[in-house]
PDB file of C-alpha atoms and ligand atoms in Angstrom:
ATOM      1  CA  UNK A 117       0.000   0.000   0.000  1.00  0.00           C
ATOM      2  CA  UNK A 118       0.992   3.364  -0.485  1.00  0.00           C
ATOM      3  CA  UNK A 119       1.518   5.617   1.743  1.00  0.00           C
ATOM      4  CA  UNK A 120      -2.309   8.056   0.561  1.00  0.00           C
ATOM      5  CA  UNK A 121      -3.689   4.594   0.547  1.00  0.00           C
ATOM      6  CA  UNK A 122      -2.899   4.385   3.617  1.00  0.00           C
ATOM      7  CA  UNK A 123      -4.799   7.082   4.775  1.00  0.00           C
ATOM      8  CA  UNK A 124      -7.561   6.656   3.000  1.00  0.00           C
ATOM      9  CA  UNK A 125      -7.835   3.221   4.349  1.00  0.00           C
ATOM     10  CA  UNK A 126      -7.598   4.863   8.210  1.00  0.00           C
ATOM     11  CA  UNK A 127     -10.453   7.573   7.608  1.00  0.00           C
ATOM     12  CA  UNK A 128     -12.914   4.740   6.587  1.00  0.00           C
ATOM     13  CA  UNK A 129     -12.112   2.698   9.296  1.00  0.00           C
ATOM     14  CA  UNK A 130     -12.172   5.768  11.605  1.00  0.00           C
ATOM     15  CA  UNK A 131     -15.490   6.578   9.920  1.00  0.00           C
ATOM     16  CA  UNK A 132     -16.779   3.173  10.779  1.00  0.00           C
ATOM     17  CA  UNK A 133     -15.791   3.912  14.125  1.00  0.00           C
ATOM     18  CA  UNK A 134     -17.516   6.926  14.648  1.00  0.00           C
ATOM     19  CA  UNK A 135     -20.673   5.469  12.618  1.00  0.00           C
ATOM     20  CA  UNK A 136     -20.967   2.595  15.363  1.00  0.00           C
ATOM     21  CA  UNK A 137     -20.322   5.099  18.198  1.00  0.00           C
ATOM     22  CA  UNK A 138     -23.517   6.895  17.093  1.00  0.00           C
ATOM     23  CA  UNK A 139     -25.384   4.146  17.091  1.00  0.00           C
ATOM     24  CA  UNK A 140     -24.469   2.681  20.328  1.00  0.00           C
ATOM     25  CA  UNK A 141     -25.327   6.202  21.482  1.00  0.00           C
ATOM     26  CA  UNK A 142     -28.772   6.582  19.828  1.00  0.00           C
ATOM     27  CA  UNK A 143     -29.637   3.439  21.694  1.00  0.00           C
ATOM     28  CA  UNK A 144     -28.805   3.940  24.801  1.00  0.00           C
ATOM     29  CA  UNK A 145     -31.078   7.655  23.751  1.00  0.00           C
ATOM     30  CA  UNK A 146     -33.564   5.195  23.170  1.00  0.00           C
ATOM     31  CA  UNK A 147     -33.271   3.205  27.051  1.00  0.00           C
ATOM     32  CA  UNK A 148     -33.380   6.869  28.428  1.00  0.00           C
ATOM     33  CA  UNK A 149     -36.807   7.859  26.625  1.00  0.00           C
ATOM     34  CA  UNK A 150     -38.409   4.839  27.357  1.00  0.00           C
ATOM     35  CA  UNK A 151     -37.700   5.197  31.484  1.00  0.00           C
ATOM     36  CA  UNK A 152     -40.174   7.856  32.143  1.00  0.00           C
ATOM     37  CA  UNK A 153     -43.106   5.212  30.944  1.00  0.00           C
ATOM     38  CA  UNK A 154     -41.472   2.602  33.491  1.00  0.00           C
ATOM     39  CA  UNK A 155     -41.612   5.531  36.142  1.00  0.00           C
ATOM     40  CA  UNK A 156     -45.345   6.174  35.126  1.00  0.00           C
ATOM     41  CA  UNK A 157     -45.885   2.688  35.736  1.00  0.00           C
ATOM     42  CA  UNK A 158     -44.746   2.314  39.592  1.00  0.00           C
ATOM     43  CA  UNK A 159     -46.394   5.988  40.016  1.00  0.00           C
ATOM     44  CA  UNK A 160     -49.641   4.360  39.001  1.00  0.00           C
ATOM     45  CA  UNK A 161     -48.999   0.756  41.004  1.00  0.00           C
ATOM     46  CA  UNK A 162     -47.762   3.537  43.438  1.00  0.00           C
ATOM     47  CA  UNK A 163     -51.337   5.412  43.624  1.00  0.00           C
ATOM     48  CA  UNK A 164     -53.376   1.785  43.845  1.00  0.00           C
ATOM     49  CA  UNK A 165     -51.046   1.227  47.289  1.00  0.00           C
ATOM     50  CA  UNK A 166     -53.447   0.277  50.173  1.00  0.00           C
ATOM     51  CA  UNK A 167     -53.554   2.550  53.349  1.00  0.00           C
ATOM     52  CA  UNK A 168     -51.465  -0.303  55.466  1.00  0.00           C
ATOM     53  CA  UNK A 169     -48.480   0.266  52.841  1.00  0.00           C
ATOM     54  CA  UNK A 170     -49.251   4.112  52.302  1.00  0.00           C
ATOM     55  CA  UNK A 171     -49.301   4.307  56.917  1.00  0.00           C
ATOM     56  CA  UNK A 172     -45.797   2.350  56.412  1.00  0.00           C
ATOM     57  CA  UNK A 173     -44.116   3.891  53.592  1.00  0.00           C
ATOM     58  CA  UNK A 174     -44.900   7.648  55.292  1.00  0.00           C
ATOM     59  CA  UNK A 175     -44.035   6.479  58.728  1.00  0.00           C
ATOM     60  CA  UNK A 176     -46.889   6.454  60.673  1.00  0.00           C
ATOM     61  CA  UNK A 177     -46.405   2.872  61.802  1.00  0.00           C
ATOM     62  CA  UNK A 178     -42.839   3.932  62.692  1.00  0.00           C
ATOM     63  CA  UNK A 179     -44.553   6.246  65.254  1.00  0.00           C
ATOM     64  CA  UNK A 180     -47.721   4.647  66.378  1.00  0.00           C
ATOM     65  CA  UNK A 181     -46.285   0.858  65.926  1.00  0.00           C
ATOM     66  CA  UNK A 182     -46.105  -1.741  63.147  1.00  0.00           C
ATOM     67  CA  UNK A 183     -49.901  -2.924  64.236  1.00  0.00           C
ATOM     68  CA  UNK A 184     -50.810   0.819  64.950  1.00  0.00           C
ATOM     69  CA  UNK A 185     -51.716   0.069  68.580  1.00  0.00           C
ATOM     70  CA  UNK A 186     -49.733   2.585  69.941  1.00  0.00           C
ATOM     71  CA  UNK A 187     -46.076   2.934  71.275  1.00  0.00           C
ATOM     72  CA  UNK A 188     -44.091   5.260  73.616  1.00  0.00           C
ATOM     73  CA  UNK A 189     -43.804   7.401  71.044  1.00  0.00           C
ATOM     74  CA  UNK A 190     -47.252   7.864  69.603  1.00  0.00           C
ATOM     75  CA  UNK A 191     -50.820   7.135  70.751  1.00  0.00           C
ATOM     76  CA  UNK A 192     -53.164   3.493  69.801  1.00  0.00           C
ATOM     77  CA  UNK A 193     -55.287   4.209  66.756  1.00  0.00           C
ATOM     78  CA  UNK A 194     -57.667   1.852  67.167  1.00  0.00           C
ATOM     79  CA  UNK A 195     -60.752   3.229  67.866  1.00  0.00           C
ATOM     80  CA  UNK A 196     -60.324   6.901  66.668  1.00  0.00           C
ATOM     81  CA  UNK A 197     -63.558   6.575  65.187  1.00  0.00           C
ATOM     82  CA  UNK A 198     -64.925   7.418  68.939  1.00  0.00           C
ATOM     83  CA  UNK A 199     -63.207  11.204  68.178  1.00  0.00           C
ATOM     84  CA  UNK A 200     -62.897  12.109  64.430  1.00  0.00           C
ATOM     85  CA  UNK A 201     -65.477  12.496  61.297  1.00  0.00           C
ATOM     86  CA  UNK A 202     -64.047  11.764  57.924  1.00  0.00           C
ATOM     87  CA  UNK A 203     -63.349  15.117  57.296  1.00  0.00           C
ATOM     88  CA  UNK A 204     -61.965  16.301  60.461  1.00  0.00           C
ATOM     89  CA  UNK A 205     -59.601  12.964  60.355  1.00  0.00           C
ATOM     90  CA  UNK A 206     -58.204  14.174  57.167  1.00  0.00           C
ATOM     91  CA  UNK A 207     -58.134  18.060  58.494  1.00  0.00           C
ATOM     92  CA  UNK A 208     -56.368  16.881  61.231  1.00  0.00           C
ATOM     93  CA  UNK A 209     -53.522  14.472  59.045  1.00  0.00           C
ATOM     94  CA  UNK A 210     -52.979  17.554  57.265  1.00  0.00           C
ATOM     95  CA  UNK A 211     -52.613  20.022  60.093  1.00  0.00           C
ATOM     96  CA  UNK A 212     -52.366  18.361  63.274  1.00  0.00           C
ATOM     97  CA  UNK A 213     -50.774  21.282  65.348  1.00  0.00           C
ATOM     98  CA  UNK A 214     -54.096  23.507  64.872  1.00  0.00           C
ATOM     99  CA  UNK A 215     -55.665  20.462  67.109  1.00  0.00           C
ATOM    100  CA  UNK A 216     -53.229  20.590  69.930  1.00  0.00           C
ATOM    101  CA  UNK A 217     -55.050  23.220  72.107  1.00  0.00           C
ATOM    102  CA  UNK A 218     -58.232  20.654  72.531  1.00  0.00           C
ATOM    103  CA  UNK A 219     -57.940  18.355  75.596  1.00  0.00           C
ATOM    104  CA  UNK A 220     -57.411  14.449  74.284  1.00  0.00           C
ATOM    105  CA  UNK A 221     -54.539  15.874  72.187  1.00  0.00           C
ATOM    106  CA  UNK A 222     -52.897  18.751  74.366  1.00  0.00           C
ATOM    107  CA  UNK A 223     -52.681  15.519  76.890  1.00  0.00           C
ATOM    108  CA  UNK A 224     -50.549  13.705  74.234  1.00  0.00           C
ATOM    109  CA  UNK A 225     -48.743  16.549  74.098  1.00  0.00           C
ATOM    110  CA  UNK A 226     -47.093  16.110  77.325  1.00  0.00           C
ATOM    111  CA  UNK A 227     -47.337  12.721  77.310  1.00  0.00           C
ATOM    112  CA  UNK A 228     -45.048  11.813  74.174  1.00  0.00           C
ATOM    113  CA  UNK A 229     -41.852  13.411  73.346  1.00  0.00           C
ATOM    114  CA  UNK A 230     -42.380  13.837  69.794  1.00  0.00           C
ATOM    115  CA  UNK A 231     -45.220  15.784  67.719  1.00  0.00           C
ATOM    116  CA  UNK A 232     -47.832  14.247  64.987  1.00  0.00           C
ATOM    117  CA  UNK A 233     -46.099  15.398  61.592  1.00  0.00           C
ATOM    118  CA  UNK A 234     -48.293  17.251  59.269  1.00  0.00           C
ATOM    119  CA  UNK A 235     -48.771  15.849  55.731  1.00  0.00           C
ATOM    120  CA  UNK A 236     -50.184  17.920  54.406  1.00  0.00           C
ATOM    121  CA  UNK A 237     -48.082  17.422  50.734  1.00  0.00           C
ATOM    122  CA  UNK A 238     -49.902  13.621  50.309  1.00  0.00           C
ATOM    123  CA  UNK A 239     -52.367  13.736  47.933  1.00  0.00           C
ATOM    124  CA  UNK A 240     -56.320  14.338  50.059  1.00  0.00           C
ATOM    125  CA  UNK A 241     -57.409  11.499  47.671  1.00  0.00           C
ATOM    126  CA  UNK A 242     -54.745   9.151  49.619  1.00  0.00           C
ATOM    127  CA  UNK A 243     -55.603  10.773  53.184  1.00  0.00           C
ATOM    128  CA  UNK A 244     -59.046   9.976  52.741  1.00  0.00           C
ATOM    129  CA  UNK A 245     -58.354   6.253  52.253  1.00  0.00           C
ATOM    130  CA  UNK A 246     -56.111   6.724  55.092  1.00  0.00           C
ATOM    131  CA  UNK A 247     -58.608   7.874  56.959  1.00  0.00           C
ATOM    132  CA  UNK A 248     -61.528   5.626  55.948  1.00  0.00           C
ATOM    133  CA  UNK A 249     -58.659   2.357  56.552  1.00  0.00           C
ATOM    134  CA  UNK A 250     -58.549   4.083  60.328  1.00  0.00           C
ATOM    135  CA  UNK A 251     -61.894   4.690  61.080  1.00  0.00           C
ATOM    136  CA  UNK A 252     -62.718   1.328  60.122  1.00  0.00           C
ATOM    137  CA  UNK A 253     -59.925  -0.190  63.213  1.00  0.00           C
ATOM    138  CA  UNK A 254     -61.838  -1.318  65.956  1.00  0.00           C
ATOM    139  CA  UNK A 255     -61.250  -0.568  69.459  1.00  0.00           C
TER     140      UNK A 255
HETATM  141  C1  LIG B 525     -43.078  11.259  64.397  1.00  0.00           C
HETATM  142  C2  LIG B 525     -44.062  10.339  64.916  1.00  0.00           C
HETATM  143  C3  LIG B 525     -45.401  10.253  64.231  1.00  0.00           C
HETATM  144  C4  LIG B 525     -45.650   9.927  62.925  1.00  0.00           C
HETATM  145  C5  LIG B 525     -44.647   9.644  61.812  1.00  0.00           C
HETATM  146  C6  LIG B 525     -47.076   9.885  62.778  1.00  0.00           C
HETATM  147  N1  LIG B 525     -47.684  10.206  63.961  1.00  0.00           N
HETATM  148 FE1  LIG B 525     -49.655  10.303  64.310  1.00  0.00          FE
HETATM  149  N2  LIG B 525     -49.316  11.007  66.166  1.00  0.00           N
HETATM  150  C7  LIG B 525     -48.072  11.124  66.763  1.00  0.00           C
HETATM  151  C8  LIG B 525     -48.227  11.682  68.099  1.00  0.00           C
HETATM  152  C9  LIG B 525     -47.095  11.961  69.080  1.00  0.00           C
HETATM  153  C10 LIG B 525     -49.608  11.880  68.287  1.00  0.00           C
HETATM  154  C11 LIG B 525     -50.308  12.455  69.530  1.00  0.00           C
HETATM  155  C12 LIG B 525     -50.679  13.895  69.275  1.00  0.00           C
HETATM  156  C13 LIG B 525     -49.441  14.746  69.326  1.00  0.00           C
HETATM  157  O1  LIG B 525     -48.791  14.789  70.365  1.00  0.00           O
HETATM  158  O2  LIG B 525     -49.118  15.377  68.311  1.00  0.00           O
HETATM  159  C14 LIG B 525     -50.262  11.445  67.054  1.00  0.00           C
HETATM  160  C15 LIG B 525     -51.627  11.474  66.836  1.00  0.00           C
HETATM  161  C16 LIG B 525     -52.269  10.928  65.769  1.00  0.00           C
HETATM  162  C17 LIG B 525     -53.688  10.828  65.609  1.00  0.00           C
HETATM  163  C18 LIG B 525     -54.746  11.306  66.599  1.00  0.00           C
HETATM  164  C19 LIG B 525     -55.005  10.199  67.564  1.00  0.00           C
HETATM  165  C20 LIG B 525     -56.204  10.487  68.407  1.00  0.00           C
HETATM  166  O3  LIG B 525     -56.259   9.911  69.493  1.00  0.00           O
HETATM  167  O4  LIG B 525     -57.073  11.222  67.971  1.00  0.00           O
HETATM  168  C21 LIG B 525     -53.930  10.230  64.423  1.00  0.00           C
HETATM  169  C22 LIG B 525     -55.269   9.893  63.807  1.00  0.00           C
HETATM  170  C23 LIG B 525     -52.644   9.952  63.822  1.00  0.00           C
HETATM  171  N3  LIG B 525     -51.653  10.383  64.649  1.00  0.00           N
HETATM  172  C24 LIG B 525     -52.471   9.344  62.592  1.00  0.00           C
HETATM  173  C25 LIG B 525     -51.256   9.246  61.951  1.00  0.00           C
HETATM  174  C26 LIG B 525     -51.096   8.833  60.577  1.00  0.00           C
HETATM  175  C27 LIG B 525     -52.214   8.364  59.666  1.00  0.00           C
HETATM  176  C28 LIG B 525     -49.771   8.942  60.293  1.00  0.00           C
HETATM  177  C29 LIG B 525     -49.072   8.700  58.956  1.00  0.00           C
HETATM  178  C30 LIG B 525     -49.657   9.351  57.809  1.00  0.00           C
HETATM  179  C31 LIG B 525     -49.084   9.381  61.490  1.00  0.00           C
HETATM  180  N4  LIG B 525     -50.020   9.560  62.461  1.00  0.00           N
HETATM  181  C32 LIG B 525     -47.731   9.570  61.608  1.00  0.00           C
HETATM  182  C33 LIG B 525     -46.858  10.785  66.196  1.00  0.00           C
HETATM  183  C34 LIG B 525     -46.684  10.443  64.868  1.00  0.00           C
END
């Protein structure tokens, strides 16, 4: 081979190069546009959760115990139907410190070292099954 030969010979296979590059690169483009639809997916298996894995996954077991009976950190929840409606139950998830100057709960308040979180960023649709899942607990 001569020597322009030579060269010629190393731009094609340098061009081959790149040409295979691109289309590793368009494929892996490819992987990255179809991962929002997988995320869609577990947001929607994420929104059909029940209330015992919603309770868990936000905590409230962690607080008020794995059976929700209570711990020394948080009060029993069975049997909260005695104090709350629907809609105060899922006033009160959202906002729980604007309930702390009635009786019951300014009790807690002395009573356990920590404060009911508000959450008031989940979704009311989700609260409400929350709430209906704790109104339903017996005593
Ligand atoms: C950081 C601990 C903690 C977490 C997490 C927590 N709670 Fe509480 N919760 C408390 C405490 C403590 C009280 C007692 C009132 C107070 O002192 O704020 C309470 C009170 C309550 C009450 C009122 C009980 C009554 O007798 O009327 C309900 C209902 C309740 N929590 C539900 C929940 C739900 C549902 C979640 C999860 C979405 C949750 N809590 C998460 C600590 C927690």
């Amino acid at each position: 081979m001569t020597k322009p030969q030579i060269w010629i010979a190393a731009v094609l296979i340098l061009f081959f190069i790149l040409f295979f590059l691109e289309k590793s690169t368009k494929r892996s483009d490819v992987q990255q546009k179809s991962e929002p639809t997988v995320t869609q997916q577990t947001q929607q298996s994420g929104q059909a959760k029940t209330p015992e894995q919603m309770m868990a996954s936000l905590g409230c077991t962690g607080c008020h115990g794995a059976d929700l009976s209570g711990t020394n950190m948080a009060p029993s929840l069975h049997g909260v139907s005695r104090f709350w409606t629907r809609d105060a139950l899922i006033n009160y998830l959202r906002n729980p410190s604007s309930y702390m100057s009635t009786g019951r709960l300014k009790d807690y308040q002395a009573k356990y070292q920590i404060m009911m979180p508000s959450f008031n960023n989940i979704d009311v649709k989700d609260l409400g099954k929350i709430a209906d899942y704790l109104l339903s607990l017996k005593k």
